[in-house]
Amino acid sequence: MSDIFGTMSAAQIHQGLASKEFSAAEMTDAILSGIDAADKSIHAFLQVTPDLAHEAAQKIDQAIASGDFESMGPLAGVPCAYKDNMNLRDTHTTCASKMLENYVSPFTATCVQDTLDAGCIPVGKTNMDEFAFGSTTESSVFGPTKNPWDQTRVPGGSSGGSAAAVAAGMVPVALGSDTGGSIRQPAGFCGVVGVKPTYGVVSRYGVVAFGSSLDQVGPFARNVHDAAEMLNAIQGRDPKDCTSQQSAKDFTANLDEGVKGMKVGVVPAFMESEGLAPEVKNAIEAAAKHLEDAGAELVEIELPNAKAAISAYYVLGPCEAFSNLARFDSVRYGYCDEGHKTLAEQYEASRAKGFGAEAKRRIMLGSYLLSANEYHNYYYPAQQIRTLITQDYQRAFEKVDVILGPVSPCTAFKLGEITDPATMYLFDMFTVPVNISGNGGMSVPLGLGKDSSMPVGAQLICPAFGDENMFRVAAELERCYGSNTVAPDFASAAQANASAGANASADGSASAAVSADDQKGGTR
Amino acid sequence: MKKYVSESDVADMAEYARIGLSDEELPKMTADLNGIIDELQVIRQYDLTGVTPTFHPIGDLSNVSRGDEVKPGLTHDEALKNAPKTEDGGFVVPSILGGEK
């Protein structure tokens, strides 16, 4: 039974609850046992929260019984997972680091609270690169997450656990955070939808900070509509985050409008980039053609300063991280190496043992870049380049409604394949410019690459606070490429029933089909 | 590869960042940082004369203050709950100046 829920969209689960096809308790049990089974191989979760899930499910069932459910909105009863850098009261928030291994949140992040207020059922916290530093989830101190499409490959990162959980059908939706591509890249690698909204659309309060001028929270889902509903729930001004902006849009509003008359920007220089895999290039070109066939006008644009984005990002990110990670002082919370004579020794030993290699590298880099001798060589010019990159986008969006391009230059790499940090950073070339300028971007699945047979993602970039534009184009791509795809090893025969927007039902025939597959997948 | 930082520089930076680095870790960290800093040189080759820096994507930020009213917050116990060591309702730290406690 868990496989049926595993392939259902958030909308289908909500609908099934509304029509009393199943109870929230029944569905939650099935989702939790589905996580239990699939996560033995995937390791998407650092913590499963059955008590919180059952408690939330009970409230949903009460609302269904009392007739209040209908007024609760489209996310009521939808199971959701959270990246483990988001505080959820009384759960661990580890950031996949030894530093916070035993930290228990005394409060709840605004974005998490928003989903709970919308009626989501919290099922757990997901794996990530330590403190979100990375693109593979391999730097998690608790071990890597595997890509559900091929378990010898990485799911991407840093929100790799959230992406993999959604791709393997463990949850229909999850939240992640994106500082340089950490939602879009794992979404691309795992073949799901991942949205980094325009900076300021979503509150960052209660999300452990990495780069405060770059971080933005956003949803993962297996279809565009579910992702839009999630963003509807978490958007808006939060008095606890002064960078959050008033926003009360319905991002589902234009999903059926099609793209006729829209102008879609393509960047020829991106498509000629050194290192862009042919299968990714072909997939993006095919997607552009689809949009053109659907009535969009393709417009060639230039983003001439994007070539400096990686360098600027790896200045700004580490500088902000250096500052943000100074809070881990081994005194108020976090790992403490005890038995030292002086506070300075305790700081140095605790931070040496509590932080992993990549976290240390970024802190050290920030320390160097912000030093008096180097500030004017790197940090200040990087902020000037931010101006140029932002102006590039402003000029481009005078001509187009959205920009289409690759998320990553290649599909998911093998676990352990890339070990040199500087080489790893170059894979962020298409995602970091968007964080630098603050524009929104999202990843939409384009099916499998011809050479690697792994998912390829298209990146759609929108004007600042024009996020609805990219949702509209994403919906068109979804009409071409399909939706609700679960990685084959985790999809059952029930998937045919659940896919392409068909209203799945947990009826006898579908259950029988799942049972047959259970033997193969070893579910429960 | 060009050397931007020496092992001795890296040792100084580690002290500033309060991260104890062992003698064994120092060469690898130095090599890693030199490799990364080399990738950052692109921005030093830019002519940025007259370009205003953008320190934040939201340009018109200002400090937010709220009225001086009592609002729900963490209790004393909650605030101390994650502290490695507490005593009499406070955080415990070793000597700050290096003398005996």
XYZ file of C-alpha atoms in Angstrom:
625
model
C 0.000 0.000 0.000
C 2.836 2.377 0.757
C 3.864 2.251 -2.880
C 0.512 3.618 -3.938
C 0.855 6.649 -1.718
C 4.466 6.874 -2.766
C 3.500 7.493 -6.355
C 0.608 9.822 -5.591
C 0.965 13.545 -5.914
C 0.214 15.868 -3.022
C -3.000 16.877 -4.772
C -4.053 13.238 -5.150
C -3.386 12.480 -1.492
C -5.364 15.522 -0.435
C -8.196 14.524 -2.757
C -8.189 10.938 -1.486
C -8.517 12.204 2.076
C -11.291 14.604 1.101
C -13.288 11.840 -0.578
C -12.581 9.483 2.350
C -10.896 6.860 0.193
C -8.417 6.429 3.013
C -7.775 8.025 6.392
C -4.815 10.225 7.241
C -3.730 7.658 9.843
C -3.766 4.859 7.284
C -1.925 6.941 4.703
C 0.647 8.181 7.237
C 1.392 4.628 8.402
C 1.908 3.583 4.802
C 4.155 6.560 4.056
C 6.249 5.868 7.168
C 6.688 2.202 6.293
C 7.507 3.217 2.731
C 10.261 5.482 4.078
C 11.463 2.690 6.314
C 11.789 0.328 3.365
C 13.209 2.659 0.721
C 15.565 4.505 3.010
C 17.534 1.390 3.868
C 19.171 1.792 0.482
C 18.754 5.536 -0.232
C 19.532 7.169 3.137
C 17.560 10.292 2.389
C 16.466 10.764 5.997
C 18.546 11.650 9.024
C 15.521 11.448 11.265
C 11.994 10.159 10.852
C 9.362 11.730 13.091
C 6.538 9.167 13.488
C 5.146 10.771 16.650
C 4.788 14.194 15.070
C 3.386 12.582 11.916
C 0.772 10.556 13.800
C -0.210 13.572 15.845
C -0.700 15.657 12.701
C -2.569 12.816 10.981
C -4.913 12.559 13.926
C -5.777 16.241 13.586
C -6.461 15.737 9.892
C -8.740 12.770 10.566
C -10.590 14.817 13.174
C -11.002 17.620 10.649
C -12.332 15.151 8.079
C -14.797 13.765 10.622
C -15.993 17.207 11.699
C -16.279 18.537 8.159
C -13.541 21.159 8.669
C -11.144 19.519 6.216
C -12.580 21.185 3.129
C -11.736 24.627 4.408
C -8.152 23.639 5.194
C -6.601 24.193 1.796
C -4.829 21.944 -0.690
C -1.860 20.873 1.452
C -3.931 19.516 4.323
C -2.909 15.927 4.963
C 0.106 16.030 2.641
C 3.236 14.340 4.037
C 6.285 16.591 3.875
C 9.994 16.216 4.670
C 12.376 19.011 5.668
C 16.034 19.527 5.001
C 17.916 19.061 8.236
C 18.989 22.692 8.407
C 15.411 23.703 9.215
C 14.327 23.931 12.808
C 11.276 21.951 13.812
C 10.617 22.180 17.508
C 11.674 19.125 19.507
C 13.441 17.456 16.586
C 17.142 17.291 15.925
C 18.545 19.875 13.510
C 21.971 18.530 12.676
C 22.939 20.211 9.384
C 24.505 16.768 8.803
C 27.376 17.879 11.025
C 28.980 16.495 14.126
C 28.815 20.087 15.371
C 25.026 19.859 15.758
C 24.617 16.101 16.145
C 22.850 16.447 19.494
C 21.126 19.775 18.942
C 17.390 19.740 19.633
C 15.406 22.642 18.190
C 13.645 24.760 20.783
C 11.644 26.531 18.061
C 10.268 26.070 14.550
C 11.411 27.805 11.360
C 8.798 30.025 9.737
C 8.807 28.061 6.452
C 8.261 24.806 8.354
C 5.546 26.351 10.503
C 3.802 27.620 7.370
C 3.543 24.093 5.985
C 2.307 22.779 9.339
C -0.293 25.545 9.445
C -1.334 24.472 5.940
C -1.941 20.975 7.319
C 1.167 19.156 6.105
C 2.192 16.019 7.980
C 5.850 16.260 9.068
C 7.509 12.900 8.463
C 11.172 13.725 9.014
C 14.376 15.611 8.352
C 16.505 14.942 5.300
C 20.186 14.452 4.621
C 22.357 17.202 3.166
C 25.930 18.245 2.634
C 27.364 19.388 5.927
C 26.032 22.900 6.576
C 24.885 22.837 2.914
C 28.482 23.073 1.637
C 28.511 20.811 -1.376
C 26.842 19.489 -4.486
C 26.629 15.754 -3.765
C 25.401 15.163 -0.175
C 28.636 13.204 0.288
C 29.930 15.585 2.937
C 27.171 14.591 5.360
C 28.866 13.297 8.483
C 26.159 10.627 8.594
C 27.072 9.227 5.169
C 25.884 10.021 1.654
C 22.425 9.778 0.135
C 22.149 7.607 -2.990
C 20.445 8.669 -6.186
C 17.206 6.648 -6.487
C 17.721 6.365 -10.264
C 21.118 4.700 -9.857
C 22.421 4.023 -6.405
C 26.033 4.214 -7.512
C 25.459 7.904 -8.241
C 25.023 10.994 -6.098
C 21.623 12.659 -5.704
C 23.232 16.071 -5.993
C 23.319 18.525 -3.170
C 23.250 20.103 -0.889
C 19.520 19.287 -0.504
C 20.155 15.762 -1.805
C 18.071 14.028 0.864
C 14.955 16.054 0.071
C 15.351 15.481 -3.682
C 15.955 11.745 -3.272
C 13.041 11.327 -0.850
C 10.698 12.868 -3.416
C 12.221 10.980 -6.368
C 11.958 7.629 -4.573
C 8.311 8.206 -3.707
C 8.927 8.439 0.023
C 7.138 11.800 0.186
C 5.263 13.824 -2.421
C 6.857 17.114 -1.332
C 9.813 18.360 0.671
C 11.553 21.617 1.480
C 15.165 22.433 0.700
C 17.382 25.483 0.677
C 19.435 26.883 -2.184
C 22.513 29.080 -1.781
C 24.224 28.307 -5.101
C 22.031 25.621 -6.651
C 21.277 23.372 -3.693
C 17.612 22.895 -4.641
C 17.822 23.080 -8.438
C 20.852 20.824 -8.951
C 19.629 17.856 -6.832
C 16.163 18.254 -8.370
C 17.828 17.999 -11.778
C 19.943 15.003 -10.782
C 16.922 13.190 -9.299
C 14.361 14.070 -11.980
C 11.993 16.113 -9.826
C 10.771 19.707 -9.741
C 12.801 22.010 -7.488
C 12.176 25.716 -6.966
C 14.503 28.427 -5.699
C 12.168 31.394 -5.433
C 13.320 34.963 -5.882
C 15.359 36.021 -2.844
C 12.905 37.526 -0.369
C 9.829 35.501 -1.311
C 10.313 33.040 1.560
C 11.400 33.736 5.141
C 14.775 32.346 6.170
C 14.011 32.544 9.892
C 14.902 29.302 11.628
C 16.913 27.912 8.717
C 20.566 27.555 9.672
C 22.303 30.300 7.712
C 25.047 29.635 5.161
C 25.180 32.724 2.953
C 22.589 35.143 4.235
C 22.383 37.263 1.071
C 22.157 34.114 -1.095
C 20.092 31.541 0.845
C 16.512 30.925 -0.153
C 14.094 28.157 0.844
C 11.949 26.370 -1.712
C 9.976 23.218 -2.467
C 10.625 19.898 -4.170
C 7.746 17.990 -5.751
C 7.080 15.500 -8.528
C 4.931 17.942 -10.424
C 4.737 21.675 -10.998
C 1.320 22.142 -9.423
C 2.365 20.601 -6.090
C 5.490 22.760 -6.056
C 3.350 25.846 -6.703
C 1.014 24.968 -3.828
C 4.001 24.595 -1.529
C 5.367 27.982 -2.527
C 1.911 29.477 -2.010
C 2.076 28.234 1.573
C 5.575 29.396 2.486
C 5.745 32.760 0.689
C 5.404 36.153 2.295
C 6.612 38.673 4.795
C 7.867 37.416 8.123
C 8.630 39.999 10.809
C 11.456 37.696 11.947
C 13.326 38.011 8.619
C 13.742 41.602 7.492
C 14.704 40.464 3.972
C 11.384 38.688 3.419
C 8.922 40.595 1.273
C 5.157 40.910 1.035
C 3.999 38.168 -1.326
C 0.560 36.617 -1.580
C 0.437 35.159 -5.064
C -1.255 32.045 -6.367
C 1.518 30.314 -8.286
C -0.954 27.740 -9.617
C -3.040 30.448 -11.318
C -1.416 30.412 -14.755
C -0.330 26.777 -15.030
C -2.974 25.956 -17.646
C -2.484 29.077 -19.710
C 0.178 27.685 -22.013
C 3.126 29.667 -23.313
C 1.643 31.205 -26.430
C 3.019 34.713 -26.769
C 5.635 34.266 -24.067
C 9.217 35.179 -24.811
C 11.713 32.569 -23.697
C 15.358 33.621 -23.553
C 18.117 31.248 -24.556
C 21.776 32.006 -23.948
C 23.943 30.813 -26.866
C 27.132 31.199 -24.814
C 25.766 28.797 -22.178
C 24.971 26.213 -24.819
C 28.539 26.417 -26.132
C 30.102 26.143 -22.680
C 33.101 23.927 -22.325
C 32.112 20.906 -20.272
C 28.428 20.921 -21.202
C 27.582 17.260 -21.860
C 26.091 16.646 -25.330
C 23.089 14.823 -23.837
C 22.287 17.856 -21.662
C 22.753 20.261 -24.562
C 20.478 18.169 -26.779
C 17.821 17.928 -24.089
C 17.768 21.697 -23.538
C 17.587 22.353 -27.279
C 14.695 19.901 -27.568
C 12.921 21.621 -24.670
C 13.357 24.987 -26.363
C 11.878 23.521 -29.541
C 8.901 22.169 -27.582
C 8.233 25.591 -26.136
C 8.498 27.145 -29.577
C 6.051 24.579 -30.942
C 3.708 25.445 -28.085
C 3.680 29.066 -29.189
C 6.519 30.674 -27.280
C 8.998 32.913 -29.050
C 12.647 32.013 -28.512
C 14.880 35.048 -28.089
C 18.661 34.891 -27.948
C 20.044 36.870 -25.028
C 23.439 37.546 -23.526
C 24.554 37.279 -19.924
C 28.126 38.455 -20.505
C 29.169 38.569 -16.853
C 27.937 35.107 -15.971
C 31.488 33.932 -16.641
C 32.614 35.655 -13.448
C 29.781 34.192 -11.385
C 31.628 31.136 -10.079
C 34.523 33.250 -8.854
C 32.237 35.839 -7.297
C 30.135 33.138 -5.682
C 33.121 31.380 -4.160
C 34.113 34.694 -2.648
C 30.708 35.784 -1.362
C 29.551 32.360 -0.143
C 32.609 31.542 1.996
C 32.790 35.091 3.377
C 29.194 34.939 4.549
C 29.677 31.375 5.789
C 32.774 32.419 7.730
C 30.676 34.979 9.530
C 27.623 32.752 10.034
C 29.602 29.793 11.314
C 31.346 31.914 13.919
C 28.287 31.294 16.083
C 29.358 27.724 16.748
C 31.299 28.480 19.880
C 30.928 25.225 21.859
C 29.373 27.233 24.691
C 25.723 27.966 23.948
C 25.026 24.883 21.806
C 26.828 22.493 19.513
C 29.777 20.166 19.923
C 32.121 20.883 22.826
C 35.530 19.314 23.256
C 35.872 19.439 26.993
C 38.850 19.520 29.326
C 40.706 22.557 27.973
C 42.304 25.129 30.222
C 41.298 28.204 28.266
C 38.261 29.204 26.249
C 40.422 29.788 23.152
C 41.696 26.211 23.302
C 38.152 24.925 23.727
C 37.005 26.943 20.679
C 39.815 25.649 18.496
C 39.477 22.021 19.530
C 35.676 21.996 19.345
C 35.573 23.606 15.919
C 38.415 21.392 14.668
C 36.551 18.237 15.679
C 32.994 19.469 15.092
C 33.378 20.713 11.502
C 34.128 18.463 8.533
C 36.707 19.108 5.816
C 34.578 21.191 3.435
C 33.165 23.347 6.228
C 36.713 24.023 7.408
C 37.855 24.876 3.892
C 35.061 27.407 3.447
C 35.598 28.974 6.845
C 39.333 29.219 6.157
C 38.693 30.674 2.719
C 36.366 33.271 4.220
C 38.974 34.063 6.822
C 41.526 34.717 4.064
C 39.225 36.677 1.745
C 38.014 39.005 4.490
C 41.476 39.705 5.859
C 42.586 43.321 5.651
C 45.130 42.599 2.903
C 42.751 40.745 0.614
C 39.362 42.416 1.151
C 39.863 44.831 -1.736
C 41.193 42.100 -3.996
C 38.212 39.777 -3.668
C 35.248 40.629 -1.470
C 34.688 44.184 -2.667
C 35.129 43.370 -6.399
C 32.855 40.349 -6.001
C 30.125 42.713 -4.824
C 30.805 44.934 -7.850
C 30.447 41.883 -10.064
C 27.161 41.201 -8.336
C 26.006 44.549 -9.711
C 27.065 43.585 -13.246
C 25.386 40.176 -13.086
C 22.199 41.726 -11.719
C 22.206 44.294 -14.533
C 22.683 41.473 -17.070
C 19.472 39.866 -15.862
C 17.629 43.183 -15.737
C 18.545 43.863 -19.356
C 17.630 40.321 -20.397
C 14.238 40.517 -18.730
C 13.420 43.665 -20.654
C 13.306 41.349 -23.672
C 12.081 38.021 -22.303
C 9.684 36.592 -19.692
C 11.842 33.685 -18.662
C 15.287 32.252 -19.445
C 15.759 28.588 -20.345
C 19.052 26.751 -19.885
C 20.731 23.797 -18.219
C 20.746 23.279 -14.465
C 24.049 21.424 -14.488
C 26.550 20.721 -17.239
C 26.089 16.955 -16.809
C 23.839 14.373 -15.191
C 24.508 12.864 -11.748
C 28.083 11.763 -11.207
C 29.254 8.641 -9.424
C 29.716 8.628 -5.672
C 33.321 9.537 -4.948
C 33.976 10.561 -8.562
C 34.970 14.168 -7.880
C 37.269 14.856 -4.982
C 39.021 18.110 -5.878
C 37.045 20.994 -4.359
C 37.909 23.532 -7.076
C 36.758 21.102 -9.796
C 33.540 20.420 -7.912
C 32.754 24.140 -7.704
C 32.796 24.503 -11.505
C 29.710 22.282 -11.771
C 27.685 25.115 -10.201
C 28.316 27.419 -13.174
C 24.685 27.641 -14.325
C 23.045 27.919 -10.909
C 25.170 30.388 -8.911
C 24.542 33.513 -11.038
C 20.880 33.352 -10.001
C 21.725 33.400 -6.302
C 24.128 36.276 -6.803
C 21.439 38.428 -8.434
C 18.597 37.097 -6.270
C 16.402 36.081 -9.216
C 14.231 32.982 -9.001
C 15.103 29.755 -10.750
C 13.641 26.299 -10.946
C 14.547 22.876 -12.222
C 12.076 20.910 -14.347
C 12.652 17.286 -15.437
C 13.212 16.669 -19.147
C 13.304 12.878 -19.006
C 16.504 10.859 -19.235
C 19.754 11.777 -20.960
C 20.558 9.691 -24.030
C 24.048 8.701 -22.895
C 23.815 8.300 -19.126
C 20.138 7.301 -18.867
C 19.977 9.633 -15.872
C 17.536 12.526 -15.391
C 18.285 15.846 -17.095
C 16.855 19.071 -15.710
C 16.022 22.319 -17.444
C 16.579 25.491 -15.489
C 14.023 28.253 -15.850
C 15.044 31.666 -14.530
C 12.529 34.424 -13.852
C 12.593 38.185 -13.355
C 12.957 39.187 -9.699
C 9.569 38.618 -8.032
C 8.141 37.312 -11.310
C 8.249 33.687 -10.170
C 4.857 32.953 -11.730
C 6.502 33.240 -15.161
C 8.716 30.232 -14.599
C 5.868 28.158 -13.178
C 3.851 28.847 -16.321
C 6.668 27.656 -18.601
C 7.439 24.726 -16.300
C 3.848 23.548 -16.631
C 4.217 23.575 -20.414
C 7.394 21.497 -20.235
C 5.598 19.116 -17.911
C 2.861 18.666 -20.492
C 5.577 17.582 -22.951
C 7.666 15.421 -20.638
C 5.132 14.046 -18.151
C 4.845 14.395 -14.421
C 4.837 12.446 -11.181
C 7.702 10.216 -12.236
C 9.132 8.050 -9.480
C 12.561 6.453 -9.949
C 11.945 3.006 -11.525
C 13.353 0.940 -8.648
C 10.830 2.594 -6.356
C 7.872 2.898 -8.682
C 5.334 0.111 -8.785
C 2.756 -0.957 -11.297
C 0.475 1.413 -9.430
C 2.445 4.246 -10.934
C 0.661 3.906 -14.242
C -2.466 4.528 -12.260
C -1.078 7.495 -10.408
C 0.767 9.271 -13.190
C -0.189 11.907 -15.726
C -2.678 13.537 -13.419
C -5.018 10.528 -13.283
C -6.820 10.356 -9.983
C -5.191 7.399 -8.277
C -7.280 5.340 -5.962
C -6.142 2.889 -3.378
C -8.518 0.266 -4.681
C -8.042 -3.485 -4.646
C -6.633 -3.820 -8.136
C -3.904 -1.284 -7.598
C -2.999 -2.828 -4.258
C -2.653 -6.209 -5.899
C -0.322 -4.744 -8.489
C 1.777 -3.203 -5.739
C 1.975 -6.442 -3.806
C 3.582 -8.128 -6.765
C 6.179 -5.401 -6.879
C 6.716 -5.543 -3.129
C 8.488 -8.837 -3.569
C 10.996 -7.272 -5.902
C 11.517 -4.092 -3.938
C 11.292 -5.793 -0.570
C 8.838 -3.190 0.697
C 7.840 -4.037 4.280
C 50.139 26.299 -9.528
C 50.630 29.766 -8.172
C 51.039 29.974 -4.437
C 48.736 32.525 -2.846
C 49.075 31.339 0.727
C 51.893 29.586 2.563
C 51.482 27.024 5.308
C 52.389 29.693 7.783
C 49.648 31.995 6.399
C 47.168 29.159 6.695
C 48.189 28.521 10.286
C 47.562 32.207 11.065
C 44.175 32.117 9.326
C 43.215 29.007 11.275
C 44.007 30.766 14.510
C 41.903 33.743 13.466
C 39.030 31.431 12.503
C 39.446 29.489 15.759
C 39.911 26.187 13.993
C 42.688 24.028 15.331
C 44.603 22.535 12.424
C 47.083 19.751 13.051
C 50.527 19.755 11.441
C 49.324 16.872 9.258
C 46.275 18.824 8.036
C 48.219 21.960 7.183
C 49.778 20.925 3.819
C 46.499 19.628 2.367
C 44.524 22.663 3.535
C 47.180 24.931 2.038
C 47.088 23.095 -1.283
C 43.263 23.093 -1.357
C 43.083 26.815 -0.623
C 45.672 27.658 -3.271
C 43.668 25.608 -5.788
C 40.442 27.407 -4.894
C 41.972 30.892 -4.762
C 43.401 30.278 -8.231
C 39.826 29.844 -9.518
C 38.904 33.229 -8.004
C 41.385 35.201 -10.085
C 38.739 35.862 -12.765
C 37.340 38.695 -10.686
C 40.729 40.331 -10.309
C 41.059 40.555 -14.066
C 37.852 42.566 -14.391
C 37.868 46.287 -15.016
C 35.466 47.406 -12.328
C 36.204 51.109 -12.416
C 33.115 53.068 -11.430
C 30.971 49.989 -10.720
C 28.936 50.383 -7.539
C 28.972 47.278 -5.353
C 25.732 45.482 -4.490
C 26.040 44.071 -1.003
C 22.587 42.564 -0.929
C 19.934 41.610 -3.508
C 17.283 43.552 -1.587
C 18.617 47.062 -1.888
C 16.484 49.122 0.450
C 16.866 47.157 3.653
C 16.521 48.954 6.915
C 16.618 47.832 10.497
C 13.366 46.564 11.900
C 12.412 47.341 15.438
C 9.232 46.373 17.166
C 7.306 47.855 20.017
C 8.620 47.210 23.503
C 6.000 44.616 24.397
C 6.335 41.254 26.076
C 5.995 38.489 23.521
C 6.373 34.738 23.836
C 9.998 33.597 23.572
C 12.272 30.853 24.773
C 12.179 30.175 28.493
C 15.419 30.276 30.435
C 15.514 26.473 30.515
C 14.850 26.195 26.792
C 17.638 28.633 26.028
C 20.079 26.572 28.084
C 18.818 23.185 26.921
C 21.435 22.726 24.203
C 24.367 24.112 26.160
C 27.158 21.594 26.699
C 27.733 22.806 30.246
C 25.582 24.938 32.550
C 25.687 25.983 36.158
C 23.259 28.079 38.195
C 21.263 28.974 35.098
C 24.278 30.147 33.085
C 26.709 28.880 30.488
C 30.000 27.527 31.780
C 33.248 28.351 29.986
C 36.885 27.708 30.850
C 39.141 30.565 31.857
C 39.155 33.355 29.303
C 42.543 34.863 30.113
C 44.413 31.629 30.642
C 44.708 31.627 34.411
C 43.450 28.861 36.666
C 39.754 28.886 37.352
